Amino acid sequence: AMGAVAVAVPRFGDFLAVAGGLGNSLGIYVLPHLAALRATSQGKMSMSPARKAVSLSVITFFGVAAGTISTVVSFEQLVRPLSSAFL
């Protein structure tokens, strides 16, 4: 069934790249660290100040930066053929 969708929808791979860039960066880098930081702030988990700093840096540098770069590059690839077709 997914093969038929991939064949029927133009630039389906580019669309998946946009969704994957955003979803993977959130699911791998941002949300787990935010959950750990929130559990720490509510007293359900203890974390050293060094570990908090590492979690915040992972969120900032890897999550936000990598997610933004991969999503923007994938979105440009998705939109570029459409914009060049109308010129």
N, C-alpha and C. Protein backbone atom coordinates (compact mmCIF):
# COMPACT_ATOMS: atom_id res chain seq x y z
N ALA A 1 0.82 -1.18 0.00
CA ALA A 1 0.00 0.00 0.00
C ALA A 1 0.87 1.26 0.00
N MET A 2 1.94 1.26 0.80
CA MET A 2 2.81 2.45 0.85
C MET A 2 3.56 2.62 -0.45
N GLY A 3 3.85 1.53 -1.14
CA GLY A 3 4.50 1.64 -2.44
C GLY A 3 3.62 2.38 -3.43
N ALA A 4 2.32 2.11 -3.39
CA ALA A 4 1.39 2.79 -4.27
C ALA A 4 1.31 4.28 -3.93
N VAL A 5 1.35 4.61 -2.65
CA VAL A 5 1.34 6.02 -2.25
C VAL A 5 2.62 6.70 -2.72
N ALA A 6 3.75 6.04 -2.56
CA ALA A 6 5.03 6.62 -2.97
C ALA A 6 5.08 6.86 -4.46
N VAL A 7 4.47 5.98 -5.23
CA VAL A 7 4.46 6.14 -6.69
C VAL A 7 3.45 7.21 -7.10
N ALA A 8 2.32 7.27 -6.42
CA ALA A 8 1.25 8.18 -6.81
C ALA A 8 1.51 9.63 -6.41
N VAL A 9 2.19 9.85 -5.30
CA VAL A 9 2.40 11.21 -4.80
C VAL A 9 3.74 11.73 -5.32
N PRO A 10 3.73 12.82 -6.07
CA PRO A 10 5.00 13.37 -6.56
C PRO A 10 5.84 13.93 -5.40
N ARG A 11 7.12 13.70 -5.47
CA ARG A 11 8.09 14.16 -4.46
C ARG A 11 7.75 13.68 -3.05
N PHE A 12 7.25 12.46 -2.97
CA PHE A 12 6.90 11.88 -1.67
C PHE A 12 8.14 11.70 -0.80
N GLY A 13 9.24 11.35 -1.42
CA GLY A 13 10.49 11.17 -0.68
C GLY A 13 10.97 12.47 -0.05
N ASP A 14 10.81 13.58 -0.78
CA ASP A 14 11.19 14.88 -0.23
C ASP A 14 10.30 15.27 0.94
N PHE A 15 9.02 14.94 0.83
CA PHE A 15 8.10 15.21 1.94
C PHE A 15 8.49 14.39 3.17
N LEU A 16 8.85 13.12 2.96
CA LEU A 16 9.28 12.29 4.08
C LEU A 16 10.58 12.81 4.70
N ALA A 17 11.44 13.39 3.89
CA ALA A 17 12.69 13.95 4.41
C ALA A 17 12.41 15.14 5.33
N VAL A 18 11.44 15.97 4.97
CA VAL A 18 11.07 17.10 5.83
C VAL A 18 10.51 16.59 7.15
N ALA A 19 9.59 15.65 7.07
CA ALA A 19 8.99 15.09 8.28
C ALA A 19 10.03 14.37 9.13
N GLY A 20 10.94 13.65 8.49
CA GLY A 20 11.97 12.94 9.22
C GLY A 20 12.97 13.87 9.87
N GLY A 21 13.33 14.95 9.21
CA GLY A 21 14.26 15.89 9.80
C GLY A 21 13.71 16.52 11.06
N LEU A 22 12.46 16.87 11.02
CA LEU A 22 11.83 17.48 12.19
C LEU A 22 11.54 16.43 13.27
N GLY A 23 10.93 15.33 12.87
CA GLY A 23 10.53 14.31 13.83
C GLY A 23 11.71 13.62 14.52
N ASN A 24 12.75 13.32 13.77
CA ASN A 24 13.89 12.65 14.37
C ASN A 24 14.64 13.55 15.34
N SER A 25 14.79 14.81 15.00
CA SER A 25 15.50 15.69 15.93
C SER A 25 14.70 15.89 17.22
N LEU A 26 13.39 15.97 17.11
CA LEU A 26 12.57 16.08 18.32
C LEU A 26 12.59 14.79 19.12
N GLY A 27 12.41 13.67 18.45
CA GLY A 27 12.32 12.38 19.14
C GLY A 27 13.62 11.88 19.72
N ILE A 28 14.74 12.25 19.10
CA ILE A 28 16.03 11.74 19.56
C ILE A 28 16.72 12.70 20.52
N TYR A 29 16.72 13.97 20.21
CA TYR A 29 17.52 14.93 20.97
C TYR A 29 16.71 15.77 21.94
N VAL A 30 15.58 16.28 21.54
CA VAL A 30 14.90 17.30 22.34
C VAL A 30 14.00 16.69 23.41
N LEU A 31 13.03 15.88 23.02
CA LEU A 31 12.02 15.41 23.97
C LEU A 31 12.57 14.56 25.12
N PRO A 32 13.49 13.61 24.88
CA PRO A 32 14.01 12.85 26.04
C PRO A 32 14.72 13.72 27.06
N HIS A 33 15.49 14.68 26.58
CA HIS A 33 16.22 15.54 27.51
C HIS A 33 15.27 16.50 28.24
N LEU A 34 14.26 17.00 27.54
CA LEU A 34 13.27 17.85 28.21
C LEU A 34 12.50 17.06 29.27
N ALA A 35 12.18 15.80 28.98
CA ALA A 35 11.48 14.97 29.95
C ALA A 35 12.34 14.73 31.19
N ALA A 36 13.63 14.49 30.98
CA ALA A 36 14.52 14.29 32.12
C ALA A 36 14.67 15.57 32.94
N LEU A 37 14.78 16.70 32.26
CA LEU A 37 14.89 17.97 32.98
C LEU A 37 13.61 18.28 33.75
N ARG A 38 12.48 17.97 33.17
CA ARG A 38 11.21 18.22 33.86
C ARG A 38 11.06 17.30 35.07
N ALA A 39 11.44 16.04 34.91
CA ALA A 39 11.37 15.12 36.06
C ALA A 39 12.29 15.57 37.17
N THR A 40 13.42 16.14 36.81
CA THR A 40 14.34 16.67 37.81
C THR A 40 13.74 17.86 38.52
N SER A 41 13.12 18.76 37.77
CA SER A 41 12.54 19.96 38.40
C SER A 41 11.35 19.62 39.29
N GLN A 42 10.67 18.50 39.04
CA GLN A 42 9.54 18.10 39.87
C GLN A 42 9.97 17.21 41.04
N GLY A 43 11.26 16.92 41.15
CA GLY A 43 11.75 16.11 42.26
C GLY A 43 11.60 14.62 42.06
N LYS A 44 11.22 14.16 40.89
CA LYS A 44 11.04 12.74 40.62
C LYS A 44 12.34 12.06 40.21
N MET A 45 13.36 12.86 39.97
CA MET A 45 14.63 12.33 39.51
C MET A 45 15.73 13.30 39.95
N SER A 46 16.88 12.76 40.28
CA SER A 46 17.99 13.65 40.65
C SER A 46 19.00 13.68 39.51
N MET A 47 19.58 14.85 39.31
CA MET A 47 20.54 15.03 38.22
C MET A 47 21.58 16.05 38.67
N SER A 48 22.82 15.74 38.40
CA SER A 48 23.90 16.66 38.78
C SER A 48 23.85 17.90 37.90
N PRO A 49 24.40 19.00 38.38
CA PRO A 49 24.44 20.21 37.55
C PRO A 49 25.19 20.00 36.23
N ALA A 50 26.22 19.17 36.25
CA ALA A 50 26.95 18.88 35.01
C ALA A 50 26.05 18.15 34.02
N ARG A 51 25.26 17.22 34.50
CA ARG A 51 24.35 16.47 33.62
C ARG A 51 23.27 17.39 33.07
N LYS A 52 22.79 18.33 33.88
CA LYS A 52 21.81 19.31 33.39
C LYS A 52 22.41 20.15 32.27
N ALA A 53 23.66 20.55 32.46
CA ALA A 53 24.33 21.35 31.43
C ALA A 53 24.51 20.56 30.15
N VAL A 54 24.84 19.27 30.28
CA VAL A 54 24.98 18.42 29.10
C VAL A 54 23.64 18.26 28.40
N SER A 55 22.57 18.05 29.16
CA SER A 55 21.25 17.91 28.55
C SER A 55 20.83 19.18 27.82
N LEU A 56 21.07 20.32 28.42
CA LEU A 56 20.72 21.58 27.76
C LEU A 56 21.56 21.81 26.50
N SER A 57 22.83 21.42 26.55
CA SER A 57 23.67 21.60 25.36
C SER A 57 23.27 20.63 24.26
N VAL A 58 22.87 19.41 24.62
CA VAL A 58 22.40 18.47 23.60
C VAL A 58 21.14 19.00 22.94
N ILE A 59 20.22 19.53 23.74
CA ILE A 59 19.00 20.11 23.19
C ILE A 59 19.34 21.26 22.25
N THR A 60 20.21 22.14 22.70
CA THR A 60 20.53 23.33 21.92
C THR A 60 21.32 23.00 20.66
N PHE A 61 22.44 22.35 20.84
CA PHE A 61 23.34 22.17 19.71
C PHE A 61 22.89 21.08 18.75
N PHE A 62 22.54 19.92 19.28
CA PHE A 62 22.16 18.83 18.39
C PHE A 62 20.70 18.90 17.98
N GLY A 63 19.83 19.07 18.95
CA GLY A 63 18.40 19.06 18.64
C GLY A 63 17.95 20.21 17.79
N VAL A 64 18.19 21.41 18.26
CA VAL A 64 17.70 22.58 17.54
C VAL A 64 18.50 22.83 16.26
N ALA A 65 19.82 22.78 16.37
CA ALA A 65 20.65 23.07 15.20
C ALA A 65 20.50 22.00 14.12
N ALA A 66 20.65 20.75 14.49
CA ALA A 66 20.54 19.68 13.50
C ALA A 66 19.12 19.58 12.94
N GLY A 67 18.13 19.76 13.80
CA GLY A 67 16.75 19.72 13.32
C GLY A 67 16.42 20.84 12.37
N THR A 68 16.91 22.03 12.69
CA THR A 68 16.66 23.18 11.81
C THR A 68 17.37 23.01 10.48
N ILE A 69 18.62 22.62 10.52
CA ILE A 69 19.38 22.45 9.27
C ILE A 69 18.76 21.37 8.40
N SER A 70 18.46 20.20 8.98
CA SER A 70 17.92 19.12 8.16
C SER A 70 16.52 19.46 7.63
N THR A 71 15.71 20.13 8.42
CA THR A 71 14.37 20.49 7.95
C THR A 71 14.43 21.54 6.87
N VAL A 72 15.28 22.55 7.03
CA VAL A 72 15.38 23.61 6.02
C VAL A 72 15.93 23.06 4.70
N VAL A 73 16.97 22.25 4.78
CA VAL A 73 17.54 21.67 3.55
C VAL A 73 16.53 20.77 2.85
N SER A 74 15.84 19.95 3.61
CA SER A 74 14.83 19.07 3.01
C SER A 74 13.67 19.87 2.42
N PHE A 75 13.25 20.93 3.11
CA PHE A 75 12.16 21.76 2.61
C PHE A 75 12.56 22.48 1.33
N GLU A 76 13.81 22.94 1.28
CA GLU A 76 14.29 23.59 0.05
C GLU A 76 14.27 22.61 -1.12
N GLN A 77 14.65 21.37 -0.88
CA GLN A 77 14.61 20.37 -1.94
C GLN A 77 13.18 20.06 -2.36
N LEU A 78 12.26 20.13 -1.41
CA LEU A 78 10.86 19.88 -1.72
C LEU A 78 10.27 21.01 -2.54
N VAL A 79 10.61 22.25 -2.22
CA VAL A 79 10.00 23.42 -2.86
C VAL A 79 10.72 23.82 -4.14
N ARG A 80 12.03 23.62 -4.21
CA ARG A 80 12.82 24.09 -5.34
C ARG A 80 12.29 23.60 -6.70
N PRO A 81 12.00 22.34 -6.91
CA PRO A 81 11.47 21.95 -8.22
C PRO A 81 10.15 22.62 -8.56
N LEU A 82 9.33 22.87 -7.55
CA LEU A 82 8.05 23.53 -7.81
C LEU A 82 8.26 24.97 -8.23
N SER A 83 9.14 25.70 -7.56
CA SER A 83 9.34 27.11 -7.89
C SER A 83 10.05 27.28 -9.23
N SER A 84 10.97 26.37 -9.57
CA SER A 84 11.66 26.48 -10.84
C SER A 84 10.76 26.09 -12.03
N ALA A 85 9.71 25.31 -11.75
CA ALA A 85 8.81 24.92 -12.83
C ALA A 85 7.93 26.07 -13.26
N PHE A 86 7.70 27.06 -12.36
CA PHE A 86 6.83 28.17 -12.69
C PHE A 86 7.57 29.36 -13.26
N LEU A 87 8.90 29.32 -13.30
CA LEU A 87 9.68 30.45 -13.83
C LEU A 87 9.80 30.42 -15.33
